[in-house]
Coordinates of C-alpha atoms in Angstrom, one line a residue:
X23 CA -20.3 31.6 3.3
X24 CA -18.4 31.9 6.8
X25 CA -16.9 35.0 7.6
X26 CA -13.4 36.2 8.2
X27 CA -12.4 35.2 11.9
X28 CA -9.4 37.7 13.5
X29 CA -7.8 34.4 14.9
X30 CA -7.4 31.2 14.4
X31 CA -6.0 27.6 15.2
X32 CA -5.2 25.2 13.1
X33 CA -4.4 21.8 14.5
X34 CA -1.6 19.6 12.7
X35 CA 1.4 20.9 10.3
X36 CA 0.6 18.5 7.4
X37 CA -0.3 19.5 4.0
X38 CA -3.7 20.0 4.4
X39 CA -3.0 21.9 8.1
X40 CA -0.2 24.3 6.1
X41 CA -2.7 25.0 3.2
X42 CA -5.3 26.1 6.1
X43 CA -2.7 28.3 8.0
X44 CA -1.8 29.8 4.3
X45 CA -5.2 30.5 3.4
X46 CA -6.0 32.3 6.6
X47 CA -3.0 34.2 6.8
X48 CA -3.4 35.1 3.4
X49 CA -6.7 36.7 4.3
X50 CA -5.2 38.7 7.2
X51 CA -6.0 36.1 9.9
X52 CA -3.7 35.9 13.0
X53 CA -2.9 32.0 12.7
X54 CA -1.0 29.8 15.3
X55 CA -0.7 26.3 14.1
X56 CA 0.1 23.6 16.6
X57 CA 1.2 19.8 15.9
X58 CA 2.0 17.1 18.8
X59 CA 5.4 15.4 16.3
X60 CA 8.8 17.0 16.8
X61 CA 10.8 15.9 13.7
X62 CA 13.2 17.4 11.7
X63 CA 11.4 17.5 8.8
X64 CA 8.6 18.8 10.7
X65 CA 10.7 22.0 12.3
X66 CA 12.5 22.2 8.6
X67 CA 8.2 23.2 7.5
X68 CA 7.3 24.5 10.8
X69 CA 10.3 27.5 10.2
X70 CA 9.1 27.8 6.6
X71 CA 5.5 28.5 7.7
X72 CA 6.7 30.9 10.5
X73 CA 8.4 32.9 7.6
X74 CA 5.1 33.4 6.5
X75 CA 3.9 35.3 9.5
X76 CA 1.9 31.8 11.0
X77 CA 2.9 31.3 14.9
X78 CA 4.1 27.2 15.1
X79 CA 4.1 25.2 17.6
X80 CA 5.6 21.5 17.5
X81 CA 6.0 18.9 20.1
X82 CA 2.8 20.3 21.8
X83 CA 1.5 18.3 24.2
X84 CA -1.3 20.9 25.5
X85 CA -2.9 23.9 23.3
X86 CA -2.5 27.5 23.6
X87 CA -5.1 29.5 25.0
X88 CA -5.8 32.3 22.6
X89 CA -7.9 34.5 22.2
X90 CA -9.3 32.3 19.0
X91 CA -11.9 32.9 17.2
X92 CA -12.0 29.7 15.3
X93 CA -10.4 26.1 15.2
X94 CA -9.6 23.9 12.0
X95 CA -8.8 20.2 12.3
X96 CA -6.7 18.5 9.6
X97 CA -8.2 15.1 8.6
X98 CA -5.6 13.0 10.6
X99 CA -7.0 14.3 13.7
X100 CA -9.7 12.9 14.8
X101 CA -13.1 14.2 16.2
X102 CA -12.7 11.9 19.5
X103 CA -9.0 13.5 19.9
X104 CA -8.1 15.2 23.1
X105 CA -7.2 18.0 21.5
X106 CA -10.5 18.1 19.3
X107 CA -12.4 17.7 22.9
X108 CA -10.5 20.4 24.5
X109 CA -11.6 22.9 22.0
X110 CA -15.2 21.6 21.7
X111 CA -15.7 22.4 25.8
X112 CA -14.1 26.1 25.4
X113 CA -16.9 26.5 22.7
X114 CA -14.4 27.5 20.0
X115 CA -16.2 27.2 16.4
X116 CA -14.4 24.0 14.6
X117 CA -13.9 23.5 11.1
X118 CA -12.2 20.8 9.2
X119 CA -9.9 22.0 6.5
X120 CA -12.1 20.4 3.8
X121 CA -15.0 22.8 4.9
X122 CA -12.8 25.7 5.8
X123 CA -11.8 25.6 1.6
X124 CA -15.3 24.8 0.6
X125 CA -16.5 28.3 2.5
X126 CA -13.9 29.9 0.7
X127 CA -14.5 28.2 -2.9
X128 CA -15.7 30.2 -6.1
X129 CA -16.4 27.9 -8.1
X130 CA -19.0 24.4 -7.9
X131 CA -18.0 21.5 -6.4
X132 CA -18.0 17.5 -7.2
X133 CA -16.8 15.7 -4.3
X134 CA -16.0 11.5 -4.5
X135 CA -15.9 9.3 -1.7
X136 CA -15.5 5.8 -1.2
X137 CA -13.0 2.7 0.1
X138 CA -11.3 1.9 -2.7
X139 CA -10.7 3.5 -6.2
X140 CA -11.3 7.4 -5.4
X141 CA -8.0 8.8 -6.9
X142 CA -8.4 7.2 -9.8
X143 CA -11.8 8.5 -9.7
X144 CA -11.2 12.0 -9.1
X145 CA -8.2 11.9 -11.8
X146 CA -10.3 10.9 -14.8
X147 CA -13.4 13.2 -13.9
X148 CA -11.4 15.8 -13.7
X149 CA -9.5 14.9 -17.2
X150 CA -13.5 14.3 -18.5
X151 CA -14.3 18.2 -17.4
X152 CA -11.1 19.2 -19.2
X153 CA -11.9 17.8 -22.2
X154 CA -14.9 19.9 -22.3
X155 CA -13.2 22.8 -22.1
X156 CA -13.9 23.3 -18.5
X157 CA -11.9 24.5 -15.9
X158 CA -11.5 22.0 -13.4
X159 CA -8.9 20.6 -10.7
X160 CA -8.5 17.7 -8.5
X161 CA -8.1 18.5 -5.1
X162 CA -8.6 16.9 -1.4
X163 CA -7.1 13.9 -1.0
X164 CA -5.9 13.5 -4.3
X165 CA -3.6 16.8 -5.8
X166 CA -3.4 19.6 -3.9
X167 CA -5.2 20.5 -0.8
X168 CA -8.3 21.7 -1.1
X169 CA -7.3 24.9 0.5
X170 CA -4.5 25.7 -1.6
X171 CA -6.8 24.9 -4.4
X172 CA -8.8 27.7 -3.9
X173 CA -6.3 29.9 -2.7
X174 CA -4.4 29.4 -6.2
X175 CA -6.8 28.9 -8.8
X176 CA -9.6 30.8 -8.0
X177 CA -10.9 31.2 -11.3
X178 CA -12.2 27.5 -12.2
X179 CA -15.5 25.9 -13.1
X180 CA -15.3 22.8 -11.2
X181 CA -12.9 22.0 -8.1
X182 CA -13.1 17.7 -8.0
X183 CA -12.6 16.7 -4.5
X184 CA -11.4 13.3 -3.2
X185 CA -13.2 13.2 0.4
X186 CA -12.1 10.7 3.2
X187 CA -14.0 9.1 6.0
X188 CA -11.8 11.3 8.1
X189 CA -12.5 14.1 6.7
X190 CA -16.2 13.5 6.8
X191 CA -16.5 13.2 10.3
X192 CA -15.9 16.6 11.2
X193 CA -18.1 18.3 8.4
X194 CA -21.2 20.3 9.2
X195 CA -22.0 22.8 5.9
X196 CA -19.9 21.1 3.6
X197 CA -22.8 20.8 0.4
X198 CA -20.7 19.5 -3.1
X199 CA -22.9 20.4 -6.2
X200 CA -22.4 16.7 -6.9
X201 CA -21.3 14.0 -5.3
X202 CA -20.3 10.4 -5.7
X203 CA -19.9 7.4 -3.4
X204 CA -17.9 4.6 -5.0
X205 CA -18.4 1.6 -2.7
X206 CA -18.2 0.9 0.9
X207 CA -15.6 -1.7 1.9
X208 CA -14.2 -2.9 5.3
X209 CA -11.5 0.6 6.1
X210 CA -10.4 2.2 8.8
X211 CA -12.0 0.0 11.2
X212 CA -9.5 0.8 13.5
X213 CA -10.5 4.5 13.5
X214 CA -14.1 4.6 12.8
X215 CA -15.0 1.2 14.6
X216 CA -17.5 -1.0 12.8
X217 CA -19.1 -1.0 9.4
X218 CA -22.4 0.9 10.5
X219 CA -20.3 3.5 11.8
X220 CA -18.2 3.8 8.6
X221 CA -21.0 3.7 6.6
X222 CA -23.1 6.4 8.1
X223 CA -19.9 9.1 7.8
X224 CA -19.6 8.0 4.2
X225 CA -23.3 9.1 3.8
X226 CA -22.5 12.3 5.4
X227 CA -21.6 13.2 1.8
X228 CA -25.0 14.0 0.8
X229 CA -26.4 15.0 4.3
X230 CA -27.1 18.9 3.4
X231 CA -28.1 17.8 -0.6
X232 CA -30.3 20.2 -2.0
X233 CA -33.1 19.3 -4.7
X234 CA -30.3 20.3 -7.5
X235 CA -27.9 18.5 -6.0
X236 CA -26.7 15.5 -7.8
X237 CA -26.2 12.4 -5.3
X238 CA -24.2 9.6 -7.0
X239 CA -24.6 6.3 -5.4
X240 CA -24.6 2.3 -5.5
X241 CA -27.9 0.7 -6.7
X242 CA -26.9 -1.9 -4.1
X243 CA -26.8 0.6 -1.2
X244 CA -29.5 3.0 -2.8
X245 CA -31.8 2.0 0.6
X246 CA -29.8 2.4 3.7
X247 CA -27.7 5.3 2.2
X248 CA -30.5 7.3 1.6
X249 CA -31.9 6.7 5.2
X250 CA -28.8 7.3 6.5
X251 CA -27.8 10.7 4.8
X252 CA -31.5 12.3 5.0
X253 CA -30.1 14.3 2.3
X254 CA -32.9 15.9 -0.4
X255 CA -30.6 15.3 -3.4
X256 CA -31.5 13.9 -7.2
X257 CA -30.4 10.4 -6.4
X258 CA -28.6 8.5 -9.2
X259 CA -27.7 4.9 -9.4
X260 CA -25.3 3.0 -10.9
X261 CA -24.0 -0.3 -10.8
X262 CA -24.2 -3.6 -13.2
X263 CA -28.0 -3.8 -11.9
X264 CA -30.5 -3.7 -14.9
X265 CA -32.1 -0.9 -13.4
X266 CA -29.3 1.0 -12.3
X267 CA -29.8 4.7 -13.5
X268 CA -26.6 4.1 -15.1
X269 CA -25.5 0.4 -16.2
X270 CA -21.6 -0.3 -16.9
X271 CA -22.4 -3.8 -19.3
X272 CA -19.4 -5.0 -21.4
X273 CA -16.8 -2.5 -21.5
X274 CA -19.9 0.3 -22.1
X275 CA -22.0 2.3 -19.8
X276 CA -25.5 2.6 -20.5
X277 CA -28.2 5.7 -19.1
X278 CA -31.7 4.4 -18.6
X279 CA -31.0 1.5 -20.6
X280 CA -29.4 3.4 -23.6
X281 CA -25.6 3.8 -24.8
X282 CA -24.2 6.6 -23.0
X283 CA -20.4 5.5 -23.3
X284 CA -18.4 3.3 -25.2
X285 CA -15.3 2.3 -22.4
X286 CA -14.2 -1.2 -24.8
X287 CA -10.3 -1.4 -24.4
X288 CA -9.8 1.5 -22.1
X289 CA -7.8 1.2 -18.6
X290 CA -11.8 1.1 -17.2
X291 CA -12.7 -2.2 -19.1
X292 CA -13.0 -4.6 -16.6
X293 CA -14.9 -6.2 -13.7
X294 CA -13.5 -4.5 -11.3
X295 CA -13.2 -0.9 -12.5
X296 CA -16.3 -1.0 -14.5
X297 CA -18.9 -0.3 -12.1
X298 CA -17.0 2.4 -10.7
X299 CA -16.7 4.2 -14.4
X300 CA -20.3 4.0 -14.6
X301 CA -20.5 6.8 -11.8
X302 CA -17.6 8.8 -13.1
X303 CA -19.6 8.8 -16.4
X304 CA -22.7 10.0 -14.5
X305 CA -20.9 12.5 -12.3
X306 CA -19.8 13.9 -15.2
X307 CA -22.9 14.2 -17.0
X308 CA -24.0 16.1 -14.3
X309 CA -21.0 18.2 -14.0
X310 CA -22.4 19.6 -18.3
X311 CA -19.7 17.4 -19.8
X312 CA -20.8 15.2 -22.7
X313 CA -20.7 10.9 -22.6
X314 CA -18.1 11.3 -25.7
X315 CA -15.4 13.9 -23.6
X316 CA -15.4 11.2 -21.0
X317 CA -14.7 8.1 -23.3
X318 CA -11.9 10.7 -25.0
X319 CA -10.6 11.2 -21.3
X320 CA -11.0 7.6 -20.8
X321 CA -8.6 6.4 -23.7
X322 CA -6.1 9.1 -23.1
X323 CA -6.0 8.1 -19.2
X324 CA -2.6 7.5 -17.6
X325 CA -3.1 5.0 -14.5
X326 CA -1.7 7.2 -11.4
X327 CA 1.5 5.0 -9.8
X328 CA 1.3 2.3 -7.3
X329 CA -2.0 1.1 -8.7
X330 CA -2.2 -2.0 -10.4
X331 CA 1.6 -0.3 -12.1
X332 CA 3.7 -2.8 -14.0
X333 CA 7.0 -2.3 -12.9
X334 CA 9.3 -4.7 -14.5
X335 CA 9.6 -8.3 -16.8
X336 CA 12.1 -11.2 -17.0
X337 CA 11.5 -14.6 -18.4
X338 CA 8.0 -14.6 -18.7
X339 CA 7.3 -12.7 -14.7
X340 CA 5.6 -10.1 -14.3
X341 CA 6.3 -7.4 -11.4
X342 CA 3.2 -5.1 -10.4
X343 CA 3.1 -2.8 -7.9
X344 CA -0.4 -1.7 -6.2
X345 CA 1.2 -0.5 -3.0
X346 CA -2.1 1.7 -2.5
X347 CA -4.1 -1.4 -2.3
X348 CA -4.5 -1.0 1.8
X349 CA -7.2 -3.2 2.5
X350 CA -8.6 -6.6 1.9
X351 CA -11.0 -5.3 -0.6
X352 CA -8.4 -3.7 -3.0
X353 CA -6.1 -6.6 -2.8
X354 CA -8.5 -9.1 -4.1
X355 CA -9.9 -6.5 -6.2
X356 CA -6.2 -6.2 -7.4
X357 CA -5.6 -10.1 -7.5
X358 CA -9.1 -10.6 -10.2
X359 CA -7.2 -8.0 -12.1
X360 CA -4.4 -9.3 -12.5
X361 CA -5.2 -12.2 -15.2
X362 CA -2.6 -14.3 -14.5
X363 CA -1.5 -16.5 -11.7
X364 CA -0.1 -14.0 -8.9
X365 CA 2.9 -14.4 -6.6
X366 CA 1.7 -12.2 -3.6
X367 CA 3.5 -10.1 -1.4
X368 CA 0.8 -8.8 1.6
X369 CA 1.5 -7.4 4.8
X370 CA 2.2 -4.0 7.0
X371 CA 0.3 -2.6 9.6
X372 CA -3.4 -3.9 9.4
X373 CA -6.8 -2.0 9.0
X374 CA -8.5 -5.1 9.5
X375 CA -8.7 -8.1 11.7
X376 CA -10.5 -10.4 10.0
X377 CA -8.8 -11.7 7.0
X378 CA -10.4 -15.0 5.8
X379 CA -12.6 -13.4 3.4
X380 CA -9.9 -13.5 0.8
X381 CA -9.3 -17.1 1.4
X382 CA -11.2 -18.0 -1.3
X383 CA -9.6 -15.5 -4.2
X384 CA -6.3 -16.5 -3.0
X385 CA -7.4 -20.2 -3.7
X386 CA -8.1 -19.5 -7.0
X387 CA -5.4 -16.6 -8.2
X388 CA -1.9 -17.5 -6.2
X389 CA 0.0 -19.8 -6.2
X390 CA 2.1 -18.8 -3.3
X391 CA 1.5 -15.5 -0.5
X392 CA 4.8 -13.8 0.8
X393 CA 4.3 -12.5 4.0
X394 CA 5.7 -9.2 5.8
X395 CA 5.5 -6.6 8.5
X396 CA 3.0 -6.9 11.7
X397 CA -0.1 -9.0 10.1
X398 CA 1.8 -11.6 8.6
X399 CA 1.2 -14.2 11.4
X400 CA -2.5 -13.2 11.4
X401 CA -2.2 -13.5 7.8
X402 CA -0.7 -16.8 7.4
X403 CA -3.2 -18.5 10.1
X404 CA -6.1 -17.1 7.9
X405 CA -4.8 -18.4 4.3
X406 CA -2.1 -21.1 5.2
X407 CA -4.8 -24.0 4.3
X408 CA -5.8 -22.4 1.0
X409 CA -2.7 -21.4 -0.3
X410 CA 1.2 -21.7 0.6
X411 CA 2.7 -18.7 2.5
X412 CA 5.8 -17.8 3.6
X413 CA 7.0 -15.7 6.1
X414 CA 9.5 -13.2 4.6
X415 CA 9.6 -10.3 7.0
X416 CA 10.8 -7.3 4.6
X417 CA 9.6 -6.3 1.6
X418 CA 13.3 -7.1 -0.3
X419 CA 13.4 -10.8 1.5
X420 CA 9.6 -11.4 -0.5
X421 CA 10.1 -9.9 -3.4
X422 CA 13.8 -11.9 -4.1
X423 CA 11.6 -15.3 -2.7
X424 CA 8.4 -14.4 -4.9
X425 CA 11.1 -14.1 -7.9
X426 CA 12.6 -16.8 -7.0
X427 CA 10.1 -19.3 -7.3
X428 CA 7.6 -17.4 -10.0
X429 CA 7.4 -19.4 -13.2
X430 CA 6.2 -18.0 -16.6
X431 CA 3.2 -16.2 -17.3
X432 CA 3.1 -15.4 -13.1
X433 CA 3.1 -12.0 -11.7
X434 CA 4.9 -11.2 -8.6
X435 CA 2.1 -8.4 -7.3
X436 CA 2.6 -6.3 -4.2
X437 CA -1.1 -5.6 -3.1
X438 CA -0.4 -6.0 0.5
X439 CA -4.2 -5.4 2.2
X440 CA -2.2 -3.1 4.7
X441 CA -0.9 0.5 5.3
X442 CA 2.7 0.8 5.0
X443 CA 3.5 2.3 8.3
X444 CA 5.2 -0.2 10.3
X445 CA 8.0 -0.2 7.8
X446 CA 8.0 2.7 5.3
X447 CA 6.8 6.5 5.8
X448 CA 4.1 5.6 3.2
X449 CA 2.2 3.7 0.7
X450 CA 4.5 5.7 -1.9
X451 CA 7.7 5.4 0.0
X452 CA 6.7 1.3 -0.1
X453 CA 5.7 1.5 -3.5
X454 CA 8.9 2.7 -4.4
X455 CA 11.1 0.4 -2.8
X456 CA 8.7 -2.5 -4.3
X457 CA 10.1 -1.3 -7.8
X458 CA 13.4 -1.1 -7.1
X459 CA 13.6 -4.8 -5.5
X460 CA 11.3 -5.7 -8.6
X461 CA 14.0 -4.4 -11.1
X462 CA 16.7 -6.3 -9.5
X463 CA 15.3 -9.7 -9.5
X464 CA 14.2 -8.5 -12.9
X465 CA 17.5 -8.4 -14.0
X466 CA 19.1 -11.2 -11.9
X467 CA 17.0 -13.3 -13.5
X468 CA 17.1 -12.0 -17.2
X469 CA 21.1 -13.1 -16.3
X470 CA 19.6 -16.5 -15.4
X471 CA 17.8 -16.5 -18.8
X472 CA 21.2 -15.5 -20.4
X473 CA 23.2 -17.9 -18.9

């Protein structure tokens, strides 16, 4: 484990930047914190931390110069960053906040990466470990910080960890007990540049796996992810592949061709959450719980907000909101869901530039796309030939035209293949608005019905 440094940096002011400062400060660390935004809301945090005894810094455009003894880069930074660079060439010791927590843990670790479908991942395994009787948390990208995980609860059996691309790329030590890659899906291309490069940090997961080590993966990708991680973990497989280590097969998941768990009827029963719940059931096996506390977690589960979230209904229509679906992958994963014809509303600020893969789901799920934000001219000359799209601009203009036009037994579904920044602060803030618009056409058009 890394030892205490007398001083230390910590680039960005976000949550996972204030739970670094905290948990250094809280160890006696002198901590100056430095982000490059200026807001209001920023300050408002920045004077809360300095109450705290952590030196802040906003609207910095170049770093201090110390004496430090370490650096820790919050997962929005990234390694290529000036700032990142800077500190590399005065030789200062970096550390993301992800490994910065995991050197400070006291407890094992399951960490779960992927493109799509991690929160609702690390949710339900977490629930699983619960059930028997285990103390576990979700933390990372999903809950709290890892950081302030381990500063708070100190006394658990099991931190769960949602891991991101981003946060990957700047680990060196970081070793979970076990650990789970969902899928690998066209993401943050803009950041991480092509798929090879994308796929290689994801397999940095399992790059320091120990014999013991449990190492959760695709049968599909159980080749180059190997290769690509060098990692000495137990690899186990999972997928609908006969010889899958572990097999999800009509709403159940079977271990070496044998019933492990019955998932018939649960939020997990379906083709496009099924694979995935195969490696939640194996991560969990691995974690000590039993098949049965995971099919007890599964039927209790509460789907997390802005995922595949029914919203609202009027005259036979639908409303769902999967804000969080960001990326081409999760919206037609969201659109096979759906199991009914689908009103779409896509668009933001794109990950992706290539968006005729879809063309063909859209053909055979929508009967009309309503388009906003920055990629809906990219997105209409990809899908205008295979389905009818309209050009709507905002997210209230879509969701009053998708309501507009939807006949019974349609869904209006916002799963808009694209972040939300362009418009809204988040995929939450986006989310939220969705609902409200949804609820008001809801009801506009229950008036219709009344009329």
């Amino acid at each position: 484990m890394m030892g205490k440094p007398s001083s230390a940096l910590v680039l960005g002011i976000g949550e996972s930047g204030a739970a670094a400062a905290r948990l250094l400060r809280s160890e006696g660390v002198a901590v100056t914190a430095v982000d490059g935004a200026d807001t209001p809301a920023l300050r408002e945090k920045a004077a809360v931390l300095t109450g705290e005894g952590i030196r802040v810094l906003t609207g910095a455009s170049v770093l201090p110069d110390g004496p430090f003894d370490l650096g820790v880069v919050s997962p929005g930074i990234p390694a290529s960053s000036p700032w990142v660079q800077t500190l590399a060439r005065r030789g200062l010791p970096l550390l993301s906040e992800l490994e910065l927590g995991w050197c400070r843990r006291t407890c094992r670790v399951a960490a779960i990466t992927g493109s799509n479908g991690k929160s609702t991942a690390i949710k339900w395994l977490a629930e699983s470990l619960q059930q028997a009787g285990l103390r576990a948390a979700p933390g990372g990208n999903y809950g709290a910080a890892i950081c302030r995980v381990v500063r708070e609860q100190p006394d658990l059996d099991w931190l769960v960890l949602e891991v991101s691309s981003f946060q990957l790329e700047t680990v060196n030590t970081f070793r979970p007990e076990v650990g789970v890659l969902l899928n690998v899906l066209p993401n943050h291309l803009d950041r991480h540049g092509d798929m090879a490069a994308y796929t290689a940090l994801k397999a940095r997961l399992f790059a320091r796996a120990a014999p013991s080590d449990a190492c959760i993966i695709p049968h599909a990708l159980r080749g180059p992810v190997r290769e690509l991680s060098g990692g000495a973990g137990r690899w186990i497989t999972f997928g609908t592949e006969p010889d899958s280590d572990y097999r999800w097969q009509a709403g159940s998941v079977l271990q070496n061709g044998a019933m492990c768990a019955d998932l018939k009827g649960t939020y997990f029963d379906n083709e496009i959450l099924g694979p995935g719940a195969a490696a939640v059931v194996a991560a969990a096996v691995a974690c000590g719980a039993d098949p049965d506390d995971v099919g007890r977690a599964a039927r209790a589960f509460q789907p997390l907000p802005h995922r595949m979230q029914k919203v609202a209904e009027a005259g036979g229509v639908w409303f769902v909101n999967d804000s969080k679906a960001t990326n081409l992958a999760a919206m037609t994963g969201a659109l096979r869901m759906a199991g009914r014809p689908v009103r779409l509303i896509a668009g933001g600020l794109a990950k992706e530039t290539d968006f005729s893969p879809a063309r063909h789901v859209l053909a055979a799920s929508a009967r009309g796309v309503y388009l906003v934000g920055r990629a809906a001219e990219a997105m209409r000359r990809a899908w205008a030939d295979a389905v009818p799209c309209v050009m709507c601009g905002t997210l209230e203009r879509a969701v009053e035209r998708a309501a507009a036009e939807a006949r019974p037994g349609e869904t209006v579904l916002l799963a808009p293949a694209c972040t939300s920044f362009d418009q809204f602060r988040n995929y939450e803030e986006r989310g939220v608005r969705f609902v409200e618009y949804a609820r008001n056409a809801a009801t506009l058009l229950q008036r219709r019905e009344g009329a």
